[in-house]
PDB file of C-alpha atoms in Angstrom:
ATOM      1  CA  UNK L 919      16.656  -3.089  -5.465  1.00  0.00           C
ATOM      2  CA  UNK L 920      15.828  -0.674  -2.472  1.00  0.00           C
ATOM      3  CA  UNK L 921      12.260  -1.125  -1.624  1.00  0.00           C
ATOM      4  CA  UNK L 922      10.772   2.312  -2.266  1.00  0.00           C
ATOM      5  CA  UNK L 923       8.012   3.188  -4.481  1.00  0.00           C
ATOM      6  CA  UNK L 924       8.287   6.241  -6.725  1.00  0.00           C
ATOM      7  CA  UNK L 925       5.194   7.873  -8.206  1.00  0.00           C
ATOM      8  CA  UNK L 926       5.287  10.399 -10.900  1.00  0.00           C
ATOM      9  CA  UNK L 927       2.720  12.631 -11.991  1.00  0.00           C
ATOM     10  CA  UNK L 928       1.967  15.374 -14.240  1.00  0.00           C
ATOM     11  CA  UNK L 929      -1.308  17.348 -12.857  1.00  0.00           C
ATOM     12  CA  UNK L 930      -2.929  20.094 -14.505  1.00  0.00           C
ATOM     13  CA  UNK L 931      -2.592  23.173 -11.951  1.00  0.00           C
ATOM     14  CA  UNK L 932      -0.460  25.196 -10.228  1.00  0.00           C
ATOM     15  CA  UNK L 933       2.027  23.796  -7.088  1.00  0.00           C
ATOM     16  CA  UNK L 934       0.110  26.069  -4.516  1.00  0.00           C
ATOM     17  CA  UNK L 935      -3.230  24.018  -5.107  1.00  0.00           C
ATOM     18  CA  UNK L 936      -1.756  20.813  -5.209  1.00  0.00           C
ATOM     19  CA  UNK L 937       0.644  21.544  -2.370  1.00  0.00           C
ATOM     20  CA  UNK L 938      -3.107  22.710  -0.395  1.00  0.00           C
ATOM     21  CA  UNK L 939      -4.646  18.953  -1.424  1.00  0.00           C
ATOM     22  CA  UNK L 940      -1.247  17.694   0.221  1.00  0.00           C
ATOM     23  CA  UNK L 941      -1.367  19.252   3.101  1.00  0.00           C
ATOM     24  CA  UNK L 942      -5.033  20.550   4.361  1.00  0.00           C
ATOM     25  CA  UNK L 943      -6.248  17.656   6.465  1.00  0.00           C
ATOM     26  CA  UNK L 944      -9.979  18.541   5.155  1.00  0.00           C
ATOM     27  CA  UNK L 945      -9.018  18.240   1.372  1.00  0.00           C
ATOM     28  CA  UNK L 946      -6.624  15.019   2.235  1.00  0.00           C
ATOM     29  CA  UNK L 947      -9.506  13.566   3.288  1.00  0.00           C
ATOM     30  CA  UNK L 948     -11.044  13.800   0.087  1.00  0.00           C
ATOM     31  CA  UNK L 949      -8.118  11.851  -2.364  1.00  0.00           C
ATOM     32  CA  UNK L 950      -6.380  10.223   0.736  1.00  0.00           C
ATOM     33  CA  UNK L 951      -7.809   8.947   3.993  1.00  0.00           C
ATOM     34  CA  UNK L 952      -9.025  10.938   7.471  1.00  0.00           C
ATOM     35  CA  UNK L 953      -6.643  12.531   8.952  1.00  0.00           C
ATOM     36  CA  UNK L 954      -5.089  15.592  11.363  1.00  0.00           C
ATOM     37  CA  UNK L 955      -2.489  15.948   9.816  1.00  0.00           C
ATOM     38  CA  UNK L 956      -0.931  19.536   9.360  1.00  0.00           C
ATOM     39  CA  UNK L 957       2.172  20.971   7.854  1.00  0.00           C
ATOM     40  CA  UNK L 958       3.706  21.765  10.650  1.00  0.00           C
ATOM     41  CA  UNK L 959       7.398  19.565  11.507  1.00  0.00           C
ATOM     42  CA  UNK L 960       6.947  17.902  14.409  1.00  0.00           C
ATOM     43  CA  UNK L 961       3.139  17.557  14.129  1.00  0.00           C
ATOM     44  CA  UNK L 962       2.012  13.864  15.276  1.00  0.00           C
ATOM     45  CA  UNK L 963      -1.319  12.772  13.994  1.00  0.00           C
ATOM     46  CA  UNK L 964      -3.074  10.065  12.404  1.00  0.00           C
ATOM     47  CA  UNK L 965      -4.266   8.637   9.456  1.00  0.00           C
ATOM     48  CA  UNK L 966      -7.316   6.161   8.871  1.00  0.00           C
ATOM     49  CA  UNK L 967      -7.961   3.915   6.628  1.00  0.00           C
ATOM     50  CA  UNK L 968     -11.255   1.479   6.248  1.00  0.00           C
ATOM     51  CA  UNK L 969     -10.007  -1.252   8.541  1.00  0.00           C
ATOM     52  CA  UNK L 970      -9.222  -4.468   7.109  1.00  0.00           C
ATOM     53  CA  UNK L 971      -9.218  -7.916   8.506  1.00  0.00           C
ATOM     54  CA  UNK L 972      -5.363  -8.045  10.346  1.00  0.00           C
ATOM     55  CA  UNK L 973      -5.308  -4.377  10.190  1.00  0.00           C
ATOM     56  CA  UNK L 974      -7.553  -1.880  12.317  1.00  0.00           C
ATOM     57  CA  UNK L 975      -6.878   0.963   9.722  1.00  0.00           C
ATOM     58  CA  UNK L 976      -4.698   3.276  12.287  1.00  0.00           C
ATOM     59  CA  UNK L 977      -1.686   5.323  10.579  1.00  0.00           C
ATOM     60  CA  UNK L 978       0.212   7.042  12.940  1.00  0.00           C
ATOM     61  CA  UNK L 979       2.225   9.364  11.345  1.00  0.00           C
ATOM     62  CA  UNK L 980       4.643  12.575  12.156  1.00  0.00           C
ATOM     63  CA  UNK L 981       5.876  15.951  10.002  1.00  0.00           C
ATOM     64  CA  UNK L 982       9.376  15.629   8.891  1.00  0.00           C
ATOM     65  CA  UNK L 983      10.011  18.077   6.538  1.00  0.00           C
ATOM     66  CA  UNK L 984       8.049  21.261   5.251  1.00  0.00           C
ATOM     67  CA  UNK L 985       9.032  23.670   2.114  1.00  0.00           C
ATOM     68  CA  UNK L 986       6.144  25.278   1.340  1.00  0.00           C
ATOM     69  CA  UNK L 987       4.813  24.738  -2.295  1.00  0.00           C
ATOM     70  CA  UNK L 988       7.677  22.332  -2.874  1.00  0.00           C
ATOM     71  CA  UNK L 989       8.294  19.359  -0.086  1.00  0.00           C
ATOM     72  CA  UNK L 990       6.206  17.720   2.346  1.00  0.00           C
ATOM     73  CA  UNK L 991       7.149  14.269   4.359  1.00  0.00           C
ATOM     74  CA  UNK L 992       6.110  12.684   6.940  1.00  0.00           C
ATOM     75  CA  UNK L 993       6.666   9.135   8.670  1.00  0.00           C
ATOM     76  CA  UNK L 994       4.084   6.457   8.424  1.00  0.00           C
ATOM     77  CA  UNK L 995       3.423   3.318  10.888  1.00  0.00           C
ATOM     78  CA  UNK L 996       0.482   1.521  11.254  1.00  0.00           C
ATOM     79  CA  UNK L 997      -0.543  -2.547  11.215  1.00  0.00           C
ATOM     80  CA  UNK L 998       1.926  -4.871   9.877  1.00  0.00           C
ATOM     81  CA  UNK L 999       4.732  -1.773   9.379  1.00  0.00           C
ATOM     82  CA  UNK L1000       6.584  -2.583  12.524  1.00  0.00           C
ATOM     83  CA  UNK L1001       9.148   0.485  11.605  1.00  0.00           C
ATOM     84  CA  UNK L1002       7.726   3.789  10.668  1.00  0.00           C
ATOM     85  CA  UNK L1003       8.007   4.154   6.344  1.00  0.00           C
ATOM     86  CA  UNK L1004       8.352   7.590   4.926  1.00  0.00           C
ATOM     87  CA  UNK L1005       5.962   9.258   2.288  1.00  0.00           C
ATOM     88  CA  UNK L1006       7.230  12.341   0.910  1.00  0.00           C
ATOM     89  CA  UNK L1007       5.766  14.790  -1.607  1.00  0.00           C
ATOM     90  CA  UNK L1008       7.746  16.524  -4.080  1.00  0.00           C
ATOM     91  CA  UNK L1009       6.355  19.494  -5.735  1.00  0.00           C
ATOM     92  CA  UNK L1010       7.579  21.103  -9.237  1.00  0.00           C
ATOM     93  CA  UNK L1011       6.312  23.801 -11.383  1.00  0.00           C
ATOM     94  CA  UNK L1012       6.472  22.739 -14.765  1.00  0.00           C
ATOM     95  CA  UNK L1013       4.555  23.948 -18.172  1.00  0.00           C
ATOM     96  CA  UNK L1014       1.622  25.547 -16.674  1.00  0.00           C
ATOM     97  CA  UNK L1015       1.313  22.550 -14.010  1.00  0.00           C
ATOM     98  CA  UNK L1016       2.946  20.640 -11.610  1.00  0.00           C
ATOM     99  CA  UNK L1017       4.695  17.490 -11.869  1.00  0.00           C
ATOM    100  CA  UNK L1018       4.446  16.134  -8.482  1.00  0.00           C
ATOM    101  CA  UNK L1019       6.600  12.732  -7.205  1.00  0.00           C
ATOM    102  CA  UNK L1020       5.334  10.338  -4.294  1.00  0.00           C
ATOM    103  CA  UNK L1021       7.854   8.336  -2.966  1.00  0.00           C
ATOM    104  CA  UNK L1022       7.116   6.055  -0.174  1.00  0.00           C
ATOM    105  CA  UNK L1023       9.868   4.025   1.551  1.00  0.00           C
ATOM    106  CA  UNK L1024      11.774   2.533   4.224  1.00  0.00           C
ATOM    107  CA  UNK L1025       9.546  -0.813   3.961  1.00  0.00           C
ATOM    108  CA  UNK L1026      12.436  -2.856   5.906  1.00  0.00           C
ATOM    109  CA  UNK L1027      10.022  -4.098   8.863  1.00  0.00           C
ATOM    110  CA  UNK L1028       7.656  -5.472   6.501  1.00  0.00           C
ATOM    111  CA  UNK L1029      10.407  -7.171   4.533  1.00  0.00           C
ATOM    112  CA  UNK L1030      11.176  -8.537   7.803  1.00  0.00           C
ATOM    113  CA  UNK L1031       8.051  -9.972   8.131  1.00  0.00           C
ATOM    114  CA  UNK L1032       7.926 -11.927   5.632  1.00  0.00           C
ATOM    115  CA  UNK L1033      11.556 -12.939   6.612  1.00  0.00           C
ATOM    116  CA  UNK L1034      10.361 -14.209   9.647  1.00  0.00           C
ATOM    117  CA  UNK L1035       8.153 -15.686   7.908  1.00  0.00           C
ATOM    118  CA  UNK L1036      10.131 -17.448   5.686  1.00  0.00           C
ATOM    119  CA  UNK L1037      11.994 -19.325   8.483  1.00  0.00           C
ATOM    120  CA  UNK L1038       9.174 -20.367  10.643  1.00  0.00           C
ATOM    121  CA  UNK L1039       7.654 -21.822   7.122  1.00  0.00           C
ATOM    122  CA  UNK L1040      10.868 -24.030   6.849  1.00  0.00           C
ATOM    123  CA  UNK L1041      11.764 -22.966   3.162  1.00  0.00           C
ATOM    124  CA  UNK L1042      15.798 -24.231   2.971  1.00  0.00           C
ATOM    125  CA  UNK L1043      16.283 -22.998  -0.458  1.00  0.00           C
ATOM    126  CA  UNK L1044      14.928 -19.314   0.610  1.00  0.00           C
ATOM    127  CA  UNK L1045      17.153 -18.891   3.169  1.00  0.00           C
ATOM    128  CA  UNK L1046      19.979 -19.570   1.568  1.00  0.00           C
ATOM    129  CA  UNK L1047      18.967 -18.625  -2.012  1.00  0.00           C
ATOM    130  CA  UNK L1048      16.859 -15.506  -1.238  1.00  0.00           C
ATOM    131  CA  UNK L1049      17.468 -14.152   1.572  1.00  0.00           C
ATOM    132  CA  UNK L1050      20.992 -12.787   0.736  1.00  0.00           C
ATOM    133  CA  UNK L1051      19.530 -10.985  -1.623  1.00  0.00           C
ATOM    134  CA  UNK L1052      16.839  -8.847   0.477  1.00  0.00           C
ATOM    135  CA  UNK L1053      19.662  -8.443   2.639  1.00  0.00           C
ATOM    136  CA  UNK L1054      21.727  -6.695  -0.046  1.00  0.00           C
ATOM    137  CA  UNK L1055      18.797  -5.367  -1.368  1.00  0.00           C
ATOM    138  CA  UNK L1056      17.895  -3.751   2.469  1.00  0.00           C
ATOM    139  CA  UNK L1057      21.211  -2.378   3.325  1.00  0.00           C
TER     140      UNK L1057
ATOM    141  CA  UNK U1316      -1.875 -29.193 -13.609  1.00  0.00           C
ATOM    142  CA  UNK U1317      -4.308 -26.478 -13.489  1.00  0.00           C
ATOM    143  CA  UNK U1318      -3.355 -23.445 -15.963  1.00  0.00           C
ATOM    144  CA  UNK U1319      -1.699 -20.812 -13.574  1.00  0.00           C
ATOM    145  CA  UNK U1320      -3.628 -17.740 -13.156  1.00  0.00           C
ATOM    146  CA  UNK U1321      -1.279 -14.858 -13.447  1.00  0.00           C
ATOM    147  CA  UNK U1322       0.188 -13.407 -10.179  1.00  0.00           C
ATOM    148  CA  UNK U1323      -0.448  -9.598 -10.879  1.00  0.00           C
ATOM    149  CA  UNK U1324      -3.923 -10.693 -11.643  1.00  0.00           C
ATOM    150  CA  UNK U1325      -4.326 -11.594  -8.597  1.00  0.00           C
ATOM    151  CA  UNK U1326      -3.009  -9.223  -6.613  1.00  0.00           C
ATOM    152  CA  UNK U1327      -4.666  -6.165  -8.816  1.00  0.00           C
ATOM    153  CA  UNK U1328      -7.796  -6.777  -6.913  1.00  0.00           C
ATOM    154  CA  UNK U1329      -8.497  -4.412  -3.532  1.00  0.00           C
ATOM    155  CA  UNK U1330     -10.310  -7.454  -1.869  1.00  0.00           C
ATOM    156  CA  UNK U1331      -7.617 -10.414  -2.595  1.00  0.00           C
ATOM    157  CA  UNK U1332      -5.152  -7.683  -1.572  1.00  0.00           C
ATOM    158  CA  UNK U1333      -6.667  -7.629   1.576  1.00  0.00           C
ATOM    159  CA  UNK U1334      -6.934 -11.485   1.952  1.00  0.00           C
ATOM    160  CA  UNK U1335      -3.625 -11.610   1.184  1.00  0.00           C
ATOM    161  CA  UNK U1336      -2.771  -9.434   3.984  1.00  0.00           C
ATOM    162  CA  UNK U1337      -5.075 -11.015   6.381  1.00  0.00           C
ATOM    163  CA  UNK U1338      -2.802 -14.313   5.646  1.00  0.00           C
ATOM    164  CA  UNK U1339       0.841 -12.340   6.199  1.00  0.00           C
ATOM    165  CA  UNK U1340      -0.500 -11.022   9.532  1.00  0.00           C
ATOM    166  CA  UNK U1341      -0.830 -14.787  10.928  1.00  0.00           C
ATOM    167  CA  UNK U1342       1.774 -17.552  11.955  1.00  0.00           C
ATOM    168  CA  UNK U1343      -0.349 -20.294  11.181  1.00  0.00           C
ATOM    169  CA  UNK U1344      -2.895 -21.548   8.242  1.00  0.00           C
ATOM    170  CA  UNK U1345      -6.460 -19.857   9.040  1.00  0.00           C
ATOM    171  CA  UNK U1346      -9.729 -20.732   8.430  1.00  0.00           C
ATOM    172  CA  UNK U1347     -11.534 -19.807   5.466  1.00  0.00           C
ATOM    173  CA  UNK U1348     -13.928 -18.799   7.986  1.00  0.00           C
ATOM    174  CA  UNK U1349     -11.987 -16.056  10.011  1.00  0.00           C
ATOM    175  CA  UNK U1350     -11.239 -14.693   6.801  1.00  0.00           C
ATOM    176  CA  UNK U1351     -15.038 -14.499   5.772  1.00  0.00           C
ATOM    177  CA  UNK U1352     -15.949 -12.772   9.662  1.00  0.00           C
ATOM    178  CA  UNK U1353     -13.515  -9.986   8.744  1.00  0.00           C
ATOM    179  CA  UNK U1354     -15.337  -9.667   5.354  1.00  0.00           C
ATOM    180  CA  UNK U1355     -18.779  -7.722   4.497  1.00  0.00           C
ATOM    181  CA  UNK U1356     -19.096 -10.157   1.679  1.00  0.00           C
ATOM    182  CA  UNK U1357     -21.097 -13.424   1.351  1.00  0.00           C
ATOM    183  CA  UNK U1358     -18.865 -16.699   1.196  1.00  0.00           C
ATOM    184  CA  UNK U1359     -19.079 -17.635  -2.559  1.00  0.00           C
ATOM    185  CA  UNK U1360     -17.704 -14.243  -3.110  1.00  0.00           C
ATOM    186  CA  UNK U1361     -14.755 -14.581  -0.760  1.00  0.00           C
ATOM    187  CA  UNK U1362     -14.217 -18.634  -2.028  1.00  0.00           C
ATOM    188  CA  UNK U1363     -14.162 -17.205  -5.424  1.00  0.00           C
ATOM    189  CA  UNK U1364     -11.190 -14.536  -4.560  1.00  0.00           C
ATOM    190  CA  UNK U1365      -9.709 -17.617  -2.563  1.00  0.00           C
ATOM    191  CA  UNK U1366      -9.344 -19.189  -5.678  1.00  0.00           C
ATOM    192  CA  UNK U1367      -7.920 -17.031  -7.993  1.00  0.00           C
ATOM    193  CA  UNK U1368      -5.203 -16.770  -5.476  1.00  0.00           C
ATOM    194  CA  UNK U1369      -4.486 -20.665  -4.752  1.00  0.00           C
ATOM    195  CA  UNK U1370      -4.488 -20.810  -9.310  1.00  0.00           C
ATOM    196  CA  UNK U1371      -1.854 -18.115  -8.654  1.00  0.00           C
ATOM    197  CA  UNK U1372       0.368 -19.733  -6.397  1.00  0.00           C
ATOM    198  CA  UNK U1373      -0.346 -17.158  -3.896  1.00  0.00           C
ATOM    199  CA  UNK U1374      -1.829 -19.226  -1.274  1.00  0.00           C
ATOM    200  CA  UNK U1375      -2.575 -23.077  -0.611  1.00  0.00           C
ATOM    201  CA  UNK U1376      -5.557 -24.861   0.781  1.00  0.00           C
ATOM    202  CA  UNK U1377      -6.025 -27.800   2.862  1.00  0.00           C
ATOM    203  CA  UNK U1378      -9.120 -29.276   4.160  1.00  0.00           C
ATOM    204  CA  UNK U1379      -8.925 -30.067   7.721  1.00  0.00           C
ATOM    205  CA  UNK U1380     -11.976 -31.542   9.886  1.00  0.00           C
ATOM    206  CA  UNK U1381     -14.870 -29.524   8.520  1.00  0.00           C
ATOM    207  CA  UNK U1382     -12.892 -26.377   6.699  1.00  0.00           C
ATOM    208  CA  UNK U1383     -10.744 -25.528   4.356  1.00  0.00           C
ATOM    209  CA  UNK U1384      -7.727 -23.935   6.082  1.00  0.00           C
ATOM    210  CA  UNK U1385      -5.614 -21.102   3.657  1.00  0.00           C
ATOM    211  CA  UNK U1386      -2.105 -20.335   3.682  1.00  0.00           C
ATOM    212  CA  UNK U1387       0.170 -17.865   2.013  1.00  0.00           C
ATOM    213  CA  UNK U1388       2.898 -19.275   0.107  1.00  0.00           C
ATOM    214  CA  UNK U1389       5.612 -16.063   0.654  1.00  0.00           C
ATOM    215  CA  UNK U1390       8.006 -17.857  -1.957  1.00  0.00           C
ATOM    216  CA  UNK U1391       5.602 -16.827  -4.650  1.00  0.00           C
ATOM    217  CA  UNK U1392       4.786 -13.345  -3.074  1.00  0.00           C
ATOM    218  CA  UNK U1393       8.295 -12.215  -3.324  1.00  0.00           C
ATOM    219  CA  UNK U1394       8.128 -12.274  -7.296  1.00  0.00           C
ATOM    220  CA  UNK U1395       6.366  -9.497  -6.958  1.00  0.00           C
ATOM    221  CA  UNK U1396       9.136  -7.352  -5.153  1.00  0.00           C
ATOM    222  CA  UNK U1397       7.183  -8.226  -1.785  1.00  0.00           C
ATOM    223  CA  UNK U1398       4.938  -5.787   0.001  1.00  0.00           C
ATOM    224  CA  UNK U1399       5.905  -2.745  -1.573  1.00  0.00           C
ATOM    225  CA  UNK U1400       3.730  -3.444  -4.650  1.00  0.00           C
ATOM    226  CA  UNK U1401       0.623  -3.543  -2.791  1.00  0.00           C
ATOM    227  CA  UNK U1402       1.606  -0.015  -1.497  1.00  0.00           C
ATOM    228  CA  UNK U1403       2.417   0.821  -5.156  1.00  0.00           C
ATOM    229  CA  UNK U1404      -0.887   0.072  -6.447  1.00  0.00           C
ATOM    230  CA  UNK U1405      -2.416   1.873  -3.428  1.00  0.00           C
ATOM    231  CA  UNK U1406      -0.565   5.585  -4.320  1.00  0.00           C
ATOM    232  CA  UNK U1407      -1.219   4.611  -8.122  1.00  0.00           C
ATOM    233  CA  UNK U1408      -4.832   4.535  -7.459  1.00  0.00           C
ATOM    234  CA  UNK U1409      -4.659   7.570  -4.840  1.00  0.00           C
ATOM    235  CA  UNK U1410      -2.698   9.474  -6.892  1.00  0.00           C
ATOM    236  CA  UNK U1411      -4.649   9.376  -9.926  1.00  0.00           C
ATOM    237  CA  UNK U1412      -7.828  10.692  -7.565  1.00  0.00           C
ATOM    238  CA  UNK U1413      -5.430  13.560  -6.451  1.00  0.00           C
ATOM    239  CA  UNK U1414      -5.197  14.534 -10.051  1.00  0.00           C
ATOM    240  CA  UNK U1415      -8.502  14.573 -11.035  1.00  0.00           C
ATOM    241  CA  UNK U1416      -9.368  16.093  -7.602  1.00  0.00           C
ATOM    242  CA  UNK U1417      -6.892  18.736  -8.256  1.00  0.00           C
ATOM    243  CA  UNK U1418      -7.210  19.752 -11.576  1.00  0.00           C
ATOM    244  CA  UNK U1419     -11.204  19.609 -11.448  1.00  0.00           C
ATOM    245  CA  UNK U1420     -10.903  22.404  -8.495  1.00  0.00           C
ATOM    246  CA  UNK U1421      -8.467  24.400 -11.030  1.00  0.00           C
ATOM    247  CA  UNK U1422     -10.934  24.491 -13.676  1.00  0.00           C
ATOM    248  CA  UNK U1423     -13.625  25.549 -11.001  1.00  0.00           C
ATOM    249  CA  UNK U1424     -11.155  28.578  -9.783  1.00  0.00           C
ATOM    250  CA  UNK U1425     -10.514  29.525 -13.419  1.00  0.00           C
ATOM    251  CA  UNK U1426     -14.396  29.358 -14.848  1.00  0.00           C
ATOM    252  CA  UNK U1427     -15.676  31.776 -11.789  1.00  0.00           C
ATOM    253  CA  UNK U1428     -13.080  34.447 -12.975  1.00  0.00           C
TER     254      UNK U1428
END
């Protein structure tokens, strides 16, 4: 398995207001986190999140791809993500609504944390049992 | 042997989430204290969340000198395709607030018409 998350769902209004709640830093806020974020490719900002013990909360994040009404991604790096992960927004107009997908990926540098951690805990049978595995399962 | 809590149990709470994250973050067993400081929560509350985990097989305990020190077992972690379900239940919950957001805003737009 690739680690990724995909996120489906159905909401009840039209792309162009959902694609706004995506996108408009001020309305992100609201579902999301802070943030400066804006639609722009290229755009570097931040996101922040309540900070948590190991974690001071800061998401740094850039624009990767805009179609308006339709896609929106952007890279996302913060705390224990040593590589930036990517969280794109598909949009979709579909029986009076939107069905909108989240897909979040590219989790390889927190797979090798727990790698690392692996080894320096010693565990014989995960490194050669399991660790083949995420390897296959990385690539 | 204790009956085994169940792992998702465990890790469907925000605040043992957070422990658990606390733990990955650090080479070494930690303190129950250090985990406490980082806390806005009284001890009982975070001992409590402390053991769910350990009944889970998430983490282990060992009393050293004057404290109980905490460490994450990873081995059992991984059952639960690794990090990327904490992320998973972090968009669930997210996007669910998007969708009410969203849709409560659409019905606004539409009544004012």
């Amino acid at each position: 398995m690739r680690p990724q998350i995909q996120i489906l769902s159905f909401i009840e209004a039209p792309p162009h207001m959902v694609w706004r709640s995506i996108t408009e830093a001020e309305l992100i806020s609201q579902w999301l986190m802070e943030t400066d974020i804006r639609p722009v490719p290229g755009f570097k900002g931040y996101f922040k999140m309540k900070p948590m013990p190991g974690f001071d909360g800061h998401i740094t994040c850039e624009v990767l791809e805009v179609i308006e009404n339709r896609v929106f991604e952007y890279s996302w790096q913060g705390g224990w993500m040593k590589k930036p992960t990517t969280v794109r927004f598909t949009l979709e107009e579909k029986d009076n609504g939107t069905l909108l997908v989240l897909e979040h990926r590219g989790f390889e540098g927190i797979l090798g944390n727990l790698l690392r951690r692996m080894m320096s805990g010693g565990w014989k049978k995960m490194l050669t049992q399991k660790i083949p595995s995420l390897i296959q399962a990385m690539s | 042997m204790k009956e085994r809590r169940d792992v998702f149990f465990a890790i469907a709470d925000e605040s043992r989430r957070t422990i658990l994250m606390k733990l990955a973050s650090e080479e070494e067993p930690i303190p129950i204290s250090a985990i406490i400081s980082g806390f806005g929560t009284s001890r009982s509350a975070v001992a409590k969340h402390i053991k769910v985990l350990e009944e889970s097989g998430l983490v282990s305990t060992e009393f050293r000198g004057r404290e109980n020190y905490i460490s994450l077992e990873a081995a059992k972690l991984e059952e639960v395709y690794e990090w990327v379900f904490f992320f998973e239940q972090f968009w669930i919950g997210k996007i669910h607030k998007l969708k009410k957001m969203v849709e409560a805003n659409y019905k606004k737009t539409n009544t004012k018409k």
